Short mmCIF file of C-alpha atoms in Angstrom, two decimals:
data_model
loop_
_atom_site.label_atom_id
_atom_site.label_comp_id
_atom_site.label_asym_id
_atom_site.label_seq_id
_atom_site.Cartn_x
_atom_site.Cartn_y
_atom_site.Cartn_z
CA UNK A 277 0.01 0.02 0.08
CA UNK A 278 0.97 3.63 -0.38
CA UNK A 279 1.46 5.58 2.80
CA UNK A 280 -2.03 6.90 3.66
CA UNK A 281 -1.47 10.49 4.34
CA UNK A 282 -4.56 10.74 6.49
CA UNK A 283 -3.56 7.97 8.83
CA UNK A 284 0.06 9.10 8.83
CA UNK A 285 -0.98 12.69 9.86
CA UNK A 286 -3.11 11.47 12.60
CA UNK A 287 -0.11 9.48 13.97
CA UNK A 288 2.32 12.47 13.42
CA UNK A 289 -0.04 14.88 15.13
CA UNK A 290 -0.65 12.55 18.07
CA UNK A 291 1.16 12.90 21.35
CA UNK A 292 3.00 9.59 20.98
CA UNK A 293 3.93 10.30 17.44
CA UNK A 294 5.27 13.69 18.25
CA UNK A 295 7.30 12.22 21.19
CA UNK A 296 8.89 9.61 18.81
CA UNK A 297 9.76 12.09 16.06
CA UNK A 298 11.31 14.44 18.76
CA UNK A 299 13.13 11.61 20.23
CA UNK A 300 14.86 10.76 16.91
CA UNK A 301 15.48 14.58 16.35
CA UNK A 302 16.82 15.58 19.77
CA UNK A 303 17.43 12.42 21.77
CA UNK A 304 20.81 11.01 22.39
CA UNK A 305 22.09 7.64 21.17
CA UNK A 306 21.41 5.77 24.36
CA UNK A 307 17.85 6.92 24.69
CA UNK A 308 17.04 5.96 21.07
CA UNK A 309 18.85 2.59 21.09
CA UNK A 310 17.25 1.54 24.44
CA UNK A 311 13.77 2.14 22.92
CA UNK A 312 14.18 0.62 19.51
CA UNK A 313 16.89 -1.90 19.64
CA UNK A 314 15.96 -5.43 21.04
CA UNK A 315 18.83 -6.21 23.51
CA UNK A 316 18.67 -9.90 22.96
CA UNK A 317 22.04 -10.92 21.48
CA UNK A 318 23.14 -7.32 21.50
CA UNK A 319 25.03 -5.05 23.93
CA UNK A 320 23.98 -1.52 23.94
CA UNK A 321 27.13 -0.63 26.00
CA UNK A 322 29.30 -2.10 23.10
CA UNK A 323 27.18 -0.10 20.64
CA UNK A 324 27.92 3.21 22.50
CA UNK A 325 31.66 2.25 22.45
CA UNK A 326 31.56 1.78 18.72
CA UNK A 327 29.68 4.99 18.08
CA UNK A 328 32.07 6.94 20.33
CA UNK A 329 34.96 5.48 18.35
CA UNK A 330 33.60 6.59 15.08
CA UNK A 331 32.74 10.04 16.55
CA UNK A 332 36.32 10.40 17.89
CA UNK A 333 38.05 9.19 14.86
CA UNK A 334 40.99 11.01 13.39
CA UNK A 335 39.76 10.22 9.86
CA UNK A 336 39.43 13.59 8.09
CA UNK A 337 36.65 14.43 5.65
CA UNK A 338 36.32 17.25 3.33
CA UNK A 339 33.32 19.51 3.97
CA UNK A 340 32.02 18.82 0.50
CA UNK A 341 32.35 14.92 0.68
CA UNK A 342 29.30 13.08 -0.50
CA UNK A 343 27.55 10.64 1.91
CA UNK A 344 28.63 7.71 -0.36
CA UNK A 345 32.35 8.89 -0.22
CA UNK A 346 32.24 9.01 3.64
CA UNK A 347 30.64 5.48 3.76
CA UNK A 348 33.30 4.20 1.60
CA UNK A 349 36.05 6.15 3.32
CA UNK A 350 35.86 3.88 6.39
CA UNK A 351 35.93 0.75 4.08
CA UNK A 352 39.11 1.95 2.28
CA UNK A 353 40.83 3.57 5.12
CA UNK A 354 39.65 1.86 8.23
CA UNK A 355 39.03 3.65 11.48
CA UNK A 356 41.88 5.52 13.25
CA UNK A 357 42.04 6.71 16.88
CA UNK A 358 44.69 8.54 18.93
CA UNK A 359 45.95 7.87 22.41
CA UNK A 360 49.03 9.02 24.37
CA UNK A 361 51.16 6.75 21.99
CA UNK A 362 49.97 8.18 18.79
CA UNK A 363 47.57 6.92 16.04
CA UNK A 364 46.31 3.40 15.99
CA UNK A 365 43.80 1.48 13.77
CA UNK A 366 40.54 0.28 15.50
CA UNK A 367 39.41 -1.10 12.19
CA UNK A 368 41.97 -1.99 9.44
CA UNK A 369 41.17 -1.10 5.83
CA UNK A 370 38.70 -3.60 4.05
CA UNK A 371 37.82 -5.26 7.35
CA UNK A 372 34.35 -6.00 5.98
CA UNK A 373 33.45 -8.68 8.44
CA UNK A 374 33.73 -6.07 11.24
CA UNK A 375 31.63 -3.37 9.53
CA UNK A 376 28.90 -5.94 8.60
CA UNK A 377 28.70 -7.07 12.29
CA UNK A 378 28.42 -3.40 13.48
CA UNK A 379 26.07 -2.03 10.93
CA UNK A 380 23.56 -0.91 13.62
CA UNK A 381 26.02 1.46 15.58
CA UNK A 382 27.82 2.30 12.32
CA UNK A 383 24.66 3.39 10.57
CA UNK A 384 23.54 5.29 13.75
CA UNK A 385 26.88 7.26 13.65
CA UNK A 386 26.36 8.05 9.83
CA UNK A 387 22.69 8.97 10.22
CA UNK A 388 23.74 11.55 12.87
CA UNK A 389 26.38 12.78 10.48
CA UNK A 390 24.17 13.13 7.45
CA UNK A 391 20.58 12.49 8.46
CA UNK A 392 19.27 13.68 5.11
CA UNK A 393 20.67 10.54 3.51
CA UNK A 394 21.69 7.92 6.05
CA UNK A 395 19.21 6.21 8.39
CA UNK A 396 19.69 4.17 11.57
CA UNK A 397 19.55 0.43 10.62
CA UNK A 398 17.92 -1.41 13.56
CA UNK A 399 16.99 -4.62 11.78
CA UNK A 400 20.03 -6.60 12.49
CA UNK A 401 18.85 -10.23 13.18
CA UNK A 402 15.33 -8.95 12.15
CA UNK A 403 15.70 -8.50 8.42
CA UNK A 404 12.28 -10.28 7.81
CA UNK A 405 10.59 -7.26 9.59
CA UNK A 406 12.11 -4.90 7.21
CA UNK A 407 11.03 -7.07 4.22
CA UNK A 408 7.46 -7.00 5.64
CA UNK A 409 7.31 -3.22 5.97
CA UNK A 410 8.74 -2.90 2.44
CA UNK A 411 6.38 -5.36 0.96
CA UNK A 412 3.24 -3.84 2.54
CA UNK A 413 4.15 -0.28 1.58
CA UNK A 414 5.25 -1.29 -1.97
CA UNK A 415 8.88 -0.22 -1.34
CA UNK A 416 10.84 -2.31 -3.81
CA UNK A 417 14.10 -3.27 -2.31
CA UNK A 418 16.72 -5.38 -4.14
CA UNK A 419 17.63 -9.00 -3.62
CA UNK A 420 20.21 -9.64 -0.97
CA UNK A 421 23.65 -10.24 -2.41
CA UNK A 422 25.35 -13.76 -2.20
CA UNK A 423 26.95 -14.62 1.11
CA UNK A 424 30.46 -14.54 -0.34
CA UNK A 425 30.07 -10.95 -1.82
CA UNK A 426 30.81 -9.14 1.52
CA UNK A 427 31.39 -5.75 -0.11
CA UNK A 428 28.11 -5.95 -1.94
CA UNK A 429 26.38 -6.94 1.30
CA UNK A 430 27.87 -3.96 3.06
CA UNK A 431 26.91 -1.75 0.18
CA UNK A 432 23.37 -3.02 0.49
CA UNK A 433 22.88 -0.47 3.19
CA UNK A 434 23.76 2.34 0.74
CA UNK A 435 21.21 0.92 -1.58
CA UNK A 436 18.58 1.07 1.16
CA UNK A 437 19.47 4.52 1.91
CA UNK A 438 18.84 5.60 -1.73
CA UNK A 439 15.53 3.75 -1.96
CA UNK A 440 14.32 5.17 1.49
CA UNK A 441 15.37 8.67 0.53
CA UNK A 442 13.19 8.43 -2.61
CA UNK A 443 10.25 6.97 -0.50
CA UNK A 444 10.80 9.78 2.06
CA UNK A 445 10.75 12.67 -0.46
CA UNK A 446 7.75 11.19 -2.45
CA UNK A 447 5.79 11.26 0.79
CA UNK A 448 7.25 14.50 2.01
CA UNK A 449 8.86 13.16 5.25
CA UNK A 450 11.71 14.75 7.05
CA UNK A 451 14.42 12.24 8.17
CA UNK A 452 13.21 12.03 11.73
CA UNK A 453 9.58 11.44 10.58
CA UNK A 454 10.82 8.66 8.33
CA UNK A 455 12.66 7.03 11.18
CA UNK A 456 9.54 7.24 13.39
CA UNK A 457 7.56 5.68 10.38
CA UNK A 458 10.06 2.93 10.15
CA UNK A 459 10.42 1.97 13.88
CA UNK A 460 7.20 3.04 15.42
CA UNK A 461 4.31 3.77 13.05
CA UNK A 462 4.72 0.81 10.71
CA UNK A 463 5.06 -1.88 13.45
CA UNK A 464 2.10 -0.51 15.23
CA UNK A 465 0.03 -0.30 11.95
CA UNK A 466 0.60 -4.01 11.50
CA UNK A 467 0.26 -5.02 15.06
CA UNK A 468 2.05 -7.96 16.61
CA UNK A 469 1.89 -10.88 14.36
CA UNK A 470 0.44 -13.93 15.91
CA UNK A 471 1.63 -17.44 15.28
CA UNK A 472 -1.24 -18.70 13.18
CA UNK A 473 -2.03 -22.23 12.07
CA UNK A 474 1.12 -23.07 10.22
CA UNK A 475 0.93 -24.79 6.83
CA UNK A 476 1.89 -28.56 6.56
CA UNK A 477 5.69 -28.90 7.00
CA UNK A 478 7.54 -29.75 3.86
CA UNK A 479 11.12 -30.05 5.21
CA UNK A 480 12.93 -31.02 8.44
CA UNK A 481 15.94 -29.32 9.68
CA UNK A 482 18.50 -29.68 12.44
CA UNK A 483 19.64 -26.54 14.47
CA UNK A 484 21.84 -26.10 17.40
CA UNK A 485 21.32 -24.36 20.66
CA UNK A 486 24.37 -23.04 22.74
CA UNK A 487 24.52 -23.43 26.58
CA UNK A 488 23.05 -19.86 27.01
CA UNK A 489 20.12 -20.53 24.73
CA UNK A 490 18.70 -23.58 26.80
CA UNK A 491 17.07 -21.59 29.53
CA UNK A 492 15.20 -19.26 26.99
CA UNK A 493 13.91 -22.41 25.09
CA UNK A 494 12.84 -24.13 28.31
CA UNK A 495 10.74 -21.14 29.40
CA UNK A 496 9.13 -20.45 26.01
CA UNK A 497 5.40 -20.61 25.63
CA UNK A 498 2.89 -20.90 22.62
CA UNK A 499 3.46 -17.24 21.67
CA UNK A 500 7.28 -17.28 22.02
CA UNK A 501 9.49 -16.87 18.83
CA UNK A 502 13.19 -16.63 18.56
CA UNK A 503 15.50 -15.49 15.87
CA UNK A 504 17.89 -18.30 14.93
CA UNK A 505 20.63 -19.17 12.57
CA UNK A 506 19.29 -21.60 10.09
CA UNK A 507 18.92 -22.54 6.38
CA UNK A 508 17.62 -19.80 4.10
CA UNK A 509 15.69 -22.46 2.34
CA UNK A 510 13.53 -23.23 5.37
CA UNK A 511 9.81 -22.82 4.57
CA UNK A 512 7.21 -21.60 6.88
CA UNK A 513 5.86 -24.56 8.80
CA UNK A 514 8.87 -26.70 8.54
CA UNK A 515 9.96 -28.84 11.37
CA UNK A 516 13.05 -27.90 13.40
CA UNK A 517 14.84 -30.56 15.48
CA UNK A 518 16.91 -28.62 18.16
CA UNK A 519 20.15 -30.22 19.20
CA UNK A 520 21.47 -28.52 22.50
CA UNK A 521 25.23 -28.38 22.18
CA UNK A 522 27.74 -29.34 24.95
CA UNK A 523 27.48 -29.68 27.84
CA UNK A 524 23.89 -31.16 27.19
CA UNK A 525 24.60 -32.81 23.92
CA UNK A 526 20.90 -33.73 23.55
CA UNK A 527 18.10 -33.48 21.13
CA UNK A 528 15.86 -31.41 23.57
CA UNK A 529 13.23 -29.63 21.52
CA UNK A 530 11.06 -30.02 18.48
CA UNK A 531 10.01 -26.57 16.97
CA UNK A 532 8.36 -25.21 13.81
CA UNK A 533 9.51 -22.33 11.59
CA UNK A 534 7.11 -19.52 11.79
CA UNK A 535 8.45 -17.71 8.71
CA UNK A 536 10.29 -18.57 5.46
CA UNK A 537 14.02 -18.60 5.85
CA UNK A 538 15.65 -15.31 5.14
CA UNK A 539 19.02 -14.13 3.67
CA UNK A 540 20.23 -11.45 6.11
CA UNK A 541 22.90 -9.29 4.44
CA UNK A 542 24.19 -8.16 7.93
CA UNK A 543 23.95 -11.53 9.70
CA UNK A 544 27.28 -13.38 10.22
CA UNK A 545 25.63 -16.86 9.41
CA UNK A 546 23.68 -15.16 6.60
CA UNK A 547 20.78 -17.56 6.61
CA UNK A 548 18.12 -17.08 9.41
CA UNK A 549 14.88 -18.45 10.54
CA UNK A 550 12.28 -17.74 13.27
CA UNK A 551 11.38 -20.44 15.66
CA UNK A 552 7.98 -20.92 17.32
CA UNK A 553 5.71 -23.55 18.64
CA UNK A 554 8.65 -24.96 20.75
CA UNK A 555 8.05 -28.23 22.52
CA UNK A 556 10.44 -29.75 25.05
CA UNK A 557 10.88 -33.47 24.47
CA UNK A 558 12.52 -36.21 26.27
CA UNK A 559 16.32 -35.86 25.71
CA UNK A 560 18.22 -38.14 23.16
CA UNK A 561 21.86 -37.96 24.04
CA UNK A 562 24.45 -37.86 21.37
CA UNK A 563 25.83 -41.08 22.63
CA UNK A 564 22.53 -42.78 21.66
CA UNK A 565 22.32 -40.99 18.33
CA UNK A 566 25.83 -42.27 17.40
CA UNK A 567 25.04 -45.79 18.20
CA UNK A 568 21.70 -45.98 16.64
CA UNK A 569 21.79 -48.16 13.52
CA UNK A 570 20.09 -45.51 11.55
CA UNK A 571 21.08 -42.25 12.76
CA UNK A 572 24.78 -43.01 13.06
CA UNK A 573 25.11 -43.14 9.35
CA UNK A 574 24.04 -39.58 8.85
CA UNK A 575 26.92 -37.35 7.62
CA UNK A 576 26.30 -34.68 10.40
CA UNK A 577 26.31 -37.32 13.02
CA UNK A 578 29.72 -38.54 11.71
CA UNK A 579 30.98 -35.07 12.28
CA UNK A 580 29.66 -35.07 15.86
CA UNK A 581 26.87 -32.65 14.93
CA UNK A 582 29.49 -29.89 14.42
CA UNK A 583 27.94 -27.10 12.17
CA UNK A 584 24.48 -28.47 12.73
CA UNK A 585 22.63 -25.27 11.93
CA UNK A 586 20.41 -25.62 8.83
CA UNK A 587 21.20 -29.22 8.17
CA UNK A 588 18.43 -30.97 6.40
CA UNK A 589 17.27 -34.53 7.21
CA UNK A 590 14.64 -36.67 5.48
CA UNK A 591 11.47 -38.08 6.84
CA UNK A 592 12.95 -41.43 7.60
CA UNK A 593 15.70 -39.93 9.77
CA UNK A 594 12.85 -37.85 11.54
CA UNK A 595 10.67 -40.98 11.91
CA UNK A 596 13.60 -42.73 13.63
CA UNK A 597 14.02 -39.71 16.08
CA UNK A 598 10.25 -39.98 16.82
CA UNK A 599 10.65 -43.71 17.44
CA UNK A 600 13.54 -43.16 19.93
CA UNK A 601 11.27 -40.47 21.62
CA UNK A 602 8.31 -42.74 21.97
CA UNK A 603 10.59 -45.41 23.50
CA UNK A 604 11.51 -42.84 26.19
CA UNK A 605 7.84 -42.35 26.98
CA UNK A 606 7.37 -39.22 24.85
CA UNK A 607 3.77 -38.69 23.55
CA UNK A 608 4.64 -38.19 19.68
CA UNK A 609 1.07 -37.67 18.68
CA UNK A 610 1.58 -33.97 19.80
CA UNK A 611 4.71 -33.58 17.63
CA UNK A 612 4.49 -32.19 14.00
CA UNK A 613 5.01 -34.66 11.09
CA UNK A 614 5.41 -34.37 7.40
CA UNK A 615 2.36 -34.72 5.22
CA UNK A 616 1.54 -38.41 4.47
CA UNK A 617 1.00 -37.58 0.65
CA UNK A 618 3.43 -39.52 -1.50
CA UNK A 619 4.35 -36.71 -3.85
CA UNK A 620 5.94 -37.70 -7.15
CA UNK A 621 7.26 -35.08 -9.50
CA UNK A 622 5.77 -34.74 -12.82
CA UNK A 623 8.27 -36.79 -14.99
CA UNK A 624 6.61 -35.76 -18.28
CA UNK A 625 7.50 -32.06 -18.04
CA UNK A 626 10.76 -31.16 -19.69
CA UNK A 627 10.64 -27.39 -19.75
CA UNK A 628 8.53 -24.44 -18.57
CA UNK A 629 6.19 -24.67 -21.67
CA UNK A 630 5.46 -28.20 -20.71
CA UNK A 631 4.47 -27.13 -17.17
CA UNK A 632 1.96 -24.69 -18.72
CA UNK A 633 0.41 -27.16 -21.25
CA UNK A 634 0.32 -30.31 -19.01
CA UNK A 635 -0.35 -28.87 -15.64
CA UNK A 636 -1.26 -25.21 -15.44
CA UNK A 637 -3.81 -24.94 -18.29
CA UNK A 638 -5.66 -28.20 -17.46
CA UNK A 639 -5.90 -27.00 -13.87
CA UNK A 640 -7.31 -23.56 -14.99
CA UNK A 641 -9.90 -25.28 -16.93
CA UNK A 642 -10.87 -27.16 -13.72
CA UNK A 643 -11.28 -23.81 -12.11
CA UNK A 644 -13.87 -23.02 -14.68
CA UNK A 645 -11.74 -20.61 -16.79
CA UNK A 646 -12.10 -20.59 -20.51
CA UNK A 647 -8.99 -20.10 -22.69
CA UNK A 648 -10.26 -16.59 -23.74
CA UNK A 649 -10.16 -15.56 -20.03
CA UNK A 650 -6.49 -15.07 -20.04
CA UNK A 651 -3.73 -13.77 -22.28
CA UNK A 652 -0.38 -15.38 -22.46
CA UNK A 653 2.73 -13.06 -22.82
CA UNK A 654 0.66 -9.93 -22.70
CA UNK A 655 3.05 -7.03 -23.85
CA UNK A 656 3.34 -4.53 -20.99
CA UNK A 657 5.69 -1.42 -20.90
CA UNK A 658 7.20 -1.27 -17.47
CA UNK A 659 9.71 1.62 -18.07
CA UNK A 660 11.25 3.78 -20.72
CA UNK A 661 11.70 1.47 -23.81
CA UNK A 662 11.25 -1.68 -21.67
CA UNK A 663 8.65 -4.14 -22.57
CA UNK A 664 7.83 -7.16 -20.52
CA UNK A 665 5.62 -10.31 -21.05
CA UNK A 666 3.81 -11.75 -17.99
CA UNK A 667 3.09 -15.48 -18.51
CA UNK A 668 -0.76 -15.22 -17.88
CA UNK A 669 -2.91 -12.25 -17.31
CA UNK A 670 -6.58 -12.93 -16.50
CA UNK A 671 -9.53 -10.77 -17.68
CA UNK A 672 -6.95 -8.24 -19.14
CA UNK A 673 -7.63 -4.66 -20.26
CA UNK A 674 -5.32 -4.40 -23.28
CA UNK A 675 -5.48 -0.55 -24.03
CA UNK A 676 -1.93 0.35 -24.81
CA UNK A 677 -0.35 2.01 -21.99
CA UNK A 678 -3.25 1.31 -19.64
CA UNK A 679 -3.10 -2.50 -19.43
CA UNK A 680 -4.76 -4.13 -16.33
CA UNK A 681 -5.50 -7.60 -15.07
CA UNK A 682 -7.23 -9.12 -12.10
CA UNK A 683 -4.81 -11.90 -11.54
CA UNK A 684 -1.48 -12.95 -13.00
CA UNK A 685 0.34 -16.15 -13.06
CA UNK A 686 3.96 -16.88 -13.57
CA UNK A 687 5.36 -20.37 -14.43
CA UNK A 688 8.86 -21.77 -14.02
CA UNK A 689 10.10 -25.13 -14.79
CA UNK A 690 11.40 -25.73 -11.38
CA UNK A 691 11.81 -23.40 -8.36
CA UNK A 692 14.74 -24.95 -6.50
CA UNK A 693 15.20 -22.83 -3.35
CA UNK A 694 14.00 -19.65 -1.71
CA UNK A 695 16.18 -17.54 -3.89
CA UNK A 696 14.32 -18.74 -7.04
CA UNK A 697 11.06 -18.20 -5.30
CA UNK A 698 12.02 -14.69 -4.24
CA UNK A 699 13.20 -13.65 -7.73
CA UNK A 700 9.99 -14.99 -9.21
CA UNK A 701 7.82 -13.26 -6.60
CA UNK A 702 9.62 -9.96 -7.27
CA UNK A 703 9.05 -10.29 -11.04
CA UNK A 704 5.46 -11.22 -10.51
CA UNK A 705 5.04 -8.45 -7.89
CA UNK A 706 6.30 -5.83 -10.25
CA UNK A 707 3.81 -6.95 -12.90
CA UNK A 708 1.00 -7.02 -10.27
CA UNK A 709 1.63 -3.47 -9.33
CA UNK A 710 1.83 -2.31 -12.90
CA UNK A 711 -1.38 -4.22 -13.82
CA UNK A 712 -3.21 -3.33 -10.61
CA UNK A 713 -3.86 -7.29 -10.03
CA UNK A 714 -5.25 -8.47 -6.81
CA UNK A 715 -3.81 -11.97 -7.00
CA UNK A 716 -0.60 -13.57 -7.89
CA UNK A 717 -0.03 -17.32 -8.78
CA UNK A 718 3.31 -18.94 -9.17
CA UNK A 719 3.57 -22.52 -10.60
CA UNK A 720 6.38 -24.93 -11.32
CA UNK A 721 6.26 -28.66 -12.08
CA UNK A 722 5.88 -29.57 -8.27
CA UNK A 723 4.09 -26.74 -6.55
CA UNK A 724 1.64 -23.85 -6.75
CA UNK A 725 1.98 -20.66 -4.68
CA UNK A 726 -0.94 -18.30 -4.12
CA UNK A 727 -0.53 -14.67 -3.00
CA UNK A 728 -3.59 -12.43 -2.21
CA UNK A 729 -3.40 -8.59 -2.00
CA UNK A 730 -4.35 -7.44 1.51
CA UNK A 731 -4.76 -3.73 2.35
CA UNK A 732 -3.62 -2.85 -1.10
CA UNK A 733 -0.34 -4.77 -0.93
CA UNK A 734 1.27 -8.10 -1.25
CA UNK A 735 3.32 -9.83 1.44
CA UNK A 736 6.00 -12.22 0.19
CA UNK A 737 5.76 -14.12 3.49
CA UNK A 738 2.00 -14.57 3.10
CA UNK A 739 0.96 -17.34 0.65
CA UNK A 740 -0.68 -20.75 0.28
CA UNK A 741 1.49 -23.42 -1.07
CA UNK A 742 0.38 -26.97 -2.34
CA UNK A 743 2.02 -29.66 -4.30
CA UNK A 744 -0.06 -30.91 -7.35
CA UNK A 745 -0.84 -34.19 -5.58
CA UNK A 746 -2.65 -32.30 -2.85
CA UNK A 747 -5.06 -30.87 -5.37
CA UNK A 748 -6.83 -34.16 -5.45
CA UNK A 749 -7.96 -33.59 -1.80
CA UNK A 750 -11.46 -32.12 -2.19
CA UNK A 751 -11.03 -29.80 0.87
CA UNK A 752 -7.92 -28.21 -0.62
CA UNK A 753 -9.36 -27.97 -4.20
CA UNK A 754 -12.38 -26.08 -2.89
CA UNK A 755 -10.20 -23.89 -0.79
CA UNK A 756 -8.30 -22.96 -3.93
CA UNK A 757 -11.44 -22.42 -5.96
CA UNK A 758 -12.61 -19.92 -3.47
CA UNK A 759 -9.46 -18.04 -3.89
CA UNK A 760 -8.53 -18.02 -7.56
CA UNK A 761 -11.40 -19.72 -9.59
CA UNK A 762 -13.04 -17.80 -12.38
CA UNK A 763 -16.03 -16.87 -10.08
CA UNK A 764 -13.71 -15.46 -7.41
CA UNK A 765 -12.28 -12.79 -9.84
CA UNK A 766 -15.55 -11.32 -10.97
#
């Protein structure tokens, strides 16, 4: 959605809104960080020290230096301080790992220096929240660079600054109003996201908990969620088997992923997940795992479960874990399980067009569409001299320059991972915005994803996903019909 000026003005003129805007404009670092930075896994005392180090640096800037040059200066030259013994480097040149890890205090320092361009980035370990805000307010942020491209990951902050600067100017927000929008208005507008009924899990992953994590996991309740290092290809609803590292060395918890996995540009481990529905189970010690005839052959077990975070296991492995738990007296009926559907990929499809002809179009006919209800490869101008061709546009209006459609569908031969899904969604999302479509459907040879526009925007984390075998279930087919059949679009 676009920023509703009426709702925004009500917030800005409210007592609380004015207090937050004033806090960003006049408050000190400590006051702002204490209010808007989650202290779990973060030390505000350390943040203050980092900000003070940048503030007291001996690096010299010219008065006319651009914001981008100042940002890159610390990458190229490091951070220099002075004591009684002379100058010394706190950060060496090109020490990218350090700058990635301190992006929150570093961005805070930069935003104090040039607030008209930089903004304080408070989403470290919470990148999915930033994605949610951007999705819902139609702020198109770029894909996260690959893990190995550390300079590109660091420069991702600069890209965000440019995009947010454009958003701020188009909505006539000063810097401090935008920061209030980002950290107070938007989260309150959406409200706290409750853990809803999760979709059937499609994968099972192993993750590890350190000694200090165990007490938090034990005291969790049905509403508790935790940010965790994990596999970026984790899907919402997936099963997480939590192995608590030394000194416990047990499988102690079975959890669910409450979001899709995320590539976090400023997270050391890059891949991150959010845990929920945490259930403590009877402990299975590593000694039992290493002597079990089935589990001992797993590669991760042979490595003593070192580097366990985000390791995928199959259903047979998980069924063996459940069997061991049952033998210990655990009620496994309350634990999540994979769907019992025996899914088989469509072996007849060799390419994307096969998917359309053999799966998608027959399925559309079952949803009561006629072939003249859609156009394939509708020419759509997206920018100056740029022509694009969405795969399927339903009930299109084809007036040149004013094209519209009620739903669009993008096909791929195979979507292998979250990266492929995100790229396909971003492409479909741009078409949907241009064509004012209310529904997005993505299909490959194995699955169908359905996104519905809510409050004038799409959310990449909100979708229904089914494999094609599940369509044979009458309950699921009728659920899909209610969402995207011909009758639902009229």
